[in-house]
Amino acid sequence: MAAESGPVPAGGWAGEAGAIGEAPPHVIAPQPGPARSPPGTPQADDDLALSPCCAFLAASGFPVKRLQRAMQLARMNGTSAGVELLAHGAVSHDVYYRTLAARLGLAFVDADQVDRLLDAPDRSSGDVDARTPLVWCQLHDGRPVRVTAPDPRAVGRLVAAADRGTLTGPLAIATPRTLRDLVTRHHEPQLLENAIRRLAYLEPAMSAHSGARFWQGVVSALLVTGALVAFASRPGLTTAVLHGFMSVFFFACVLLRVLAAVTFRPVAERPLEKTPPGAKPVYTVLVCLYREAAVIPDLIASLKRINWPRSKLQILLVCEHDDAETLVALAKEQLPPFFEIVRVPPAQPRTKPKALNYAMAFARDQFVTLYDAEDRPHPDQIEEAWQTFARSDEAIACLQAPLVKANTGRNALTALFHLEYAGLFGGLMPWLTRVGAPIMLGGTSNHFRRDALEKVGRWDPFNVTEDADLGMRLWRSGYRTAMITRPTLEDAPSRFADWLPQRTRWFKGWMQTWIVHTREPLRLLRNMDARAFLITQLLLTGTVVSALLYPLVLVNAAFLSAWLLIDPPEQIYMGLIAWLDWLMILSSYIAVMTLGWIATDRDARGAIGWRLLLVPAYWLIQSVAAWRAVHHLFTRPFEWEKTPHGPHERP
């Protein structure tokens, strides 16, 4: 593995001149006794002998000063010297474990030497641990052998056992990644089934796989039929009644934005405490990649800037097994050792939530976050998330970081996208947390307590807006979501051809989420109080219905206004309907524009400028996406329309 290039973050090899380098790529012969530093070699700062987890490297010619530096980092980070050496690329996994095998007098096994696993650990739950301690394998020559990839913290015990002659049985050493690949290959069908069906098995009513319930279809059909019959028999009265009902509904949706705008509080970055690296946990970052070769260099550079001890950071790059272009682009990068590539076997549905579920089997510890391929997270975002979790009780299961569009000034589409996101992540979401209402999560920069994520069944692979659905399921299970302040930058689609499939997928997923969470309305009411229930219905239903009906309301208001001017009807309620339509439309414009504007920082306001006046046109193309989503919901409900990304645009 190559050492990480560029600036070394906190917890790195501060004080080392230049690259650390790797150990010589040869394997030492077994030594007769415990490995010790050569006579006269300077000891570590505390004047102790080299740690057993790295002392065997000294006998093979590895620089003792680097081993001592690894011991210093291990004391600071609460790890072991072997872990630090591997995490920083000072020695490759292959060299470390080959040299250890030689020291123990054992064979070293590569994956291509193994024919099959004879007795792998039970992984029916879908969990695979890269530190799986021991598996029985059959080699190509037919010999059975126990293969282990010991944690560096256990190396001292193995060395002592070897010196006592108590290492029994046919035992061999492999790298953790080799062992993980062997176990994964053996259990791939169970892992894939778990990634696809876990939620459907645990909580069938919460999975979008089965679509709408029979009663939901019957009620929808009766409502549509009743409306058509009413229009045919009493068109005027029906129009007035429906307008009255829809007006109350839409004004309630507008009221949410008005309340968020009136109670808006600018949020500055929260100050961070200075915390010792040893107190920090292992943090897993999930990044799903599909046809993302163009953004790989920018993505890797952004992830390398994360401020977190390298020995406690695990970045899983989750790729589809047949996505050769992305895998080739990753192979060209000099990935640090804390990056791992997870290949998801091809299977339907080919969605991001299915890939996330599959990758969770490889996550190492209790805190997980996810980013998208185009993301540039704030370097201290994980630090803020962890400190927020540490201050919070266990009910806070998820933290949402703000998403900020970085290419605001590119054109009108990116400017209005920025305004929309500012209103959502800077205005509406903070208000929802203050009033104790559910949050439909954004699709990236969510930080989770893993145990809570597991209890609610992880992500729904059949919901194409898995973030909104997961936010609802967390709430209904008694968990809460809070906001943090350090944002993630990403570029908005700058072409309508790229924007439309993305927005279609969002609307389709929100429809799926509404269907799922209204299947059992009485149970939903038991899961939340009346206020939360009302807000949830307004958000889920209002977002979709307002987008679908916006052009109809606009055309109706324009038609009635023209009619009133040319040939005023005798019925007074027709004039009232026209005024009500315009009041509803204008109040919606004002509420959304105001919330987005006050939540946007001054620099971005300048980039938006006059384009703010294009919100009515932006809503029209949103309606196109919403109607397209209705069509896709019936024709291809689980299809994930990919949003293409390019290299990061520089502000």
PDB file of N, CA and C in Angstrom, residues 10-11 73 75-79 274-281 308-309 311-312 383 386:
ATOM      1  N   ALA A  10      -4.097  15.845  11.760  1.00  0.00           N
ATOM      2  CA  ALA A  10      -3.829  15.572  13.165  1.00  0.00           C
ATOM      3  C   ALA A  10      -3.876  14.085  13.409  1.00  0.00           C
ATOM      4  N   GLY A  11      -2.964  13.596  14.219  1.00  0.00           N
ATOM      5  CA  GLY A  11      -2.909  12.172  14.469  1.00  0.00           C
ATOM      6  C   GLY A  11      -2.011  11.456  13.482  1.00  0.00           C
ATOM      7  N   LEU A  73       2.480   7.121  18.462  1.00  0.00           N
ATOM      8  CA  LEU A  73       1.140   7.360  17.925  1.00  0.00           C
ATOM      9  C   LEU A  73       0.123   6.415  18.547  1.00  0.00           C
ATOM     10  N   ARG A  75       0.155   5.167  21.571  1.00  0.00           N
ATOM     11  CA  ARG A  75      -0.194   5.665  22.913  1.00  0.00           C
ATOM     12  C   ARG A  75      -1.126   6.871  22.815  1.00  0.00           C
ATOM     13  N   MET A  76      -0.895   7.723  21.818  1.00  0.00           N
ATOM     14  CA  MET A  76      -1.717   8.925  21.667  1.00  0.00           C
ATOM     15  C   MET A  76      -3.126   8.578  21.183  1.00  0.00           C
ATOM     16  N   ASN A  77      -3.225   7.610  20.251  1.00  0.00           N
ATOM     17  CA  ASN A  77      -4.508   7.285  19.629  1.00  0.00           C
ATOM     18  C   ASN A  77      -5.242   6.138  20.300  1.00  0.00           C
ATOM     19  N   GLY A  78      -4.618   5.513  21.298  1.00  0.00           N
ATOM     20  CA  GLY A  78      -5.270   4.401  21.966  1.00  0.00           C
ATOM     21  C   GLY A  78      -5.362   3.168  21.104  1.00  0.00           C
ATOM     22  N   THR A  79      -4.342   2.937  20.270  1.00  0.00           N
ATOM     23  CA  THR A  79      -4.335   1.781  19.378  1.00  0.00           C
ATOM     24  C   THR A  79      -3.088   0.948  19.675  1.00  0.00           C
ATOM     25  N   LYS A 274     -11.182  20.442  22.266  1.00  0.00           N
ATOM     26  CA  LYS A 274      -9.969  19.685  21.984  1.00  0.00           C
ATOM     27  C   LYS A 274     -10.080  18.339  22.689  1.00  0.00           C
ATOM     28  N   THR A 275     -10.192  17.300  21.908  1.00  0.00           N
ATOM     29  CA  THR A 275     -10.383  15.968  22.481  1.00  0.00           C
ATOM     30  C   THR A 275      -9.169  15.104  22.171  1.00  0.00           C
ATOM     31  N   PRO A 276      -8.746  14.278  23.106  1.00  0.00           N
ATOM     32  CA  PRO A 276      -7.588  13.410  22.860  1.00  0.00           C
ATOM     33  C   PRO A 276      -7.924  12.366  21.806  1.00  0.00           C
ATOM     34  N   PRO A 277      -7.018  12.099  20.868  1.00  0.00           N
ATOM     35  CA  PRO A 277      -7.294  11.090  19.837  1.00  0.00           C
ATOM     36  C   PRO A 277      -7.625   9.725  20.412  1.00  0.00           C
ATOM     37  N   GLY A 278      -7.057   9.414  21.582  1.00  0.00           N
ATOM     38  CA  GLY A 278      -7.310   8.106  22.170  1.00  0.00           C
ATOM     39  C   GLY A 278      -8.754   7.895  22.560  1.00  0.00           C
ATOM     40  N   ALA A 279      -9.505   8.982  22.762  1.00  0.00           N
ATOM     41  CA  ALA A 279     -10.910   8.859  23.149  1.00  0.00           C
ATOM     42  C   ALA A 279     -11.831   8.668  21.953  1.00  0.00           C
ATOM     43  N   LYS A 280     -11.306   8.826  20.743  1.00  0.00           N
ATOM     44  CA  LYS A 280     -12.146   8.778  19.553  1.00  0.00           C
ATOM     45  C   LYS A 280     -12.365   7.340  19.101  1.00  0.00           C
ATOM     46  N   PRO A 281     -13.570   7.061  18.579  1.00  0.00           N
ATOM     47  CA  PRO A 281     -13.867   5.703  18.103  1.00  0.00           C
ATOM     48  C   PRO A 281     -13.432   5.527  16.651  1.00  0.00           C
ATOM     49  N   TRP A 308      -9.263  13.184  11.110  1.00  0.00           N
ATOM     50  CA  TRP A 308      -9.586  12.075  12.012  1.00  0.00           C
ATOM     51  C   TRP A 308      -8.371  11.154  12.036  1.00  0.00           C
ATOM     52  N   PRO A 309      -8.047  10.550  13.171  1.00  0.00           N
ATOM     53  CA  PRO A 309      -6.872   9.664  13.196  1.00  0.00           C
ATOM     54  C   PRO A 309      -6.978   8.584  12.132  1.00  0.00           C
ATOM     55  N   SER A 311      -5.672   5.746  11.865  1.00  0.00           N
ATOM     56  CA  SER A 311      -5.827   4.390  12.388  1.00  0.00           C
ATOM     57  C   SER A 311      -7.241   4.129  12.880  1.00  0.00           C
ATOM     58  N   LYS A 312      -8.083   5.171  12.913  1.00  0.00           N
ATOM     59  CA  LYS A 312      -9.463   5.013  13.367  1.00  0.00           C
ATOM     60  C   LYS A 312     -10.460   5.455  12.300  1.00  0.00           C
ATOM     61  N   GLU A 383     -15.600  15.192  13.206  1.00  0.00           N
ATOM     62  CA  GLU A 383     -15.265  15.591  14.579  1.00  0.00           C
ATOM     63  C   GLU A 383     -16.478  16.214  15.259  1.00  0.00           C
ATOM     64  N   TRP A 386     -19.134  13.476  15.973  1.00  0.00           N
ATOM     65  CA  TRP A 386     -18.802  12.620  17.119  1.00  0.00           C
ATOM     66  C   TRP A 386     -18.976  13.361  18.444  1.00  0.00           C
TER      67      TRP A 386
END
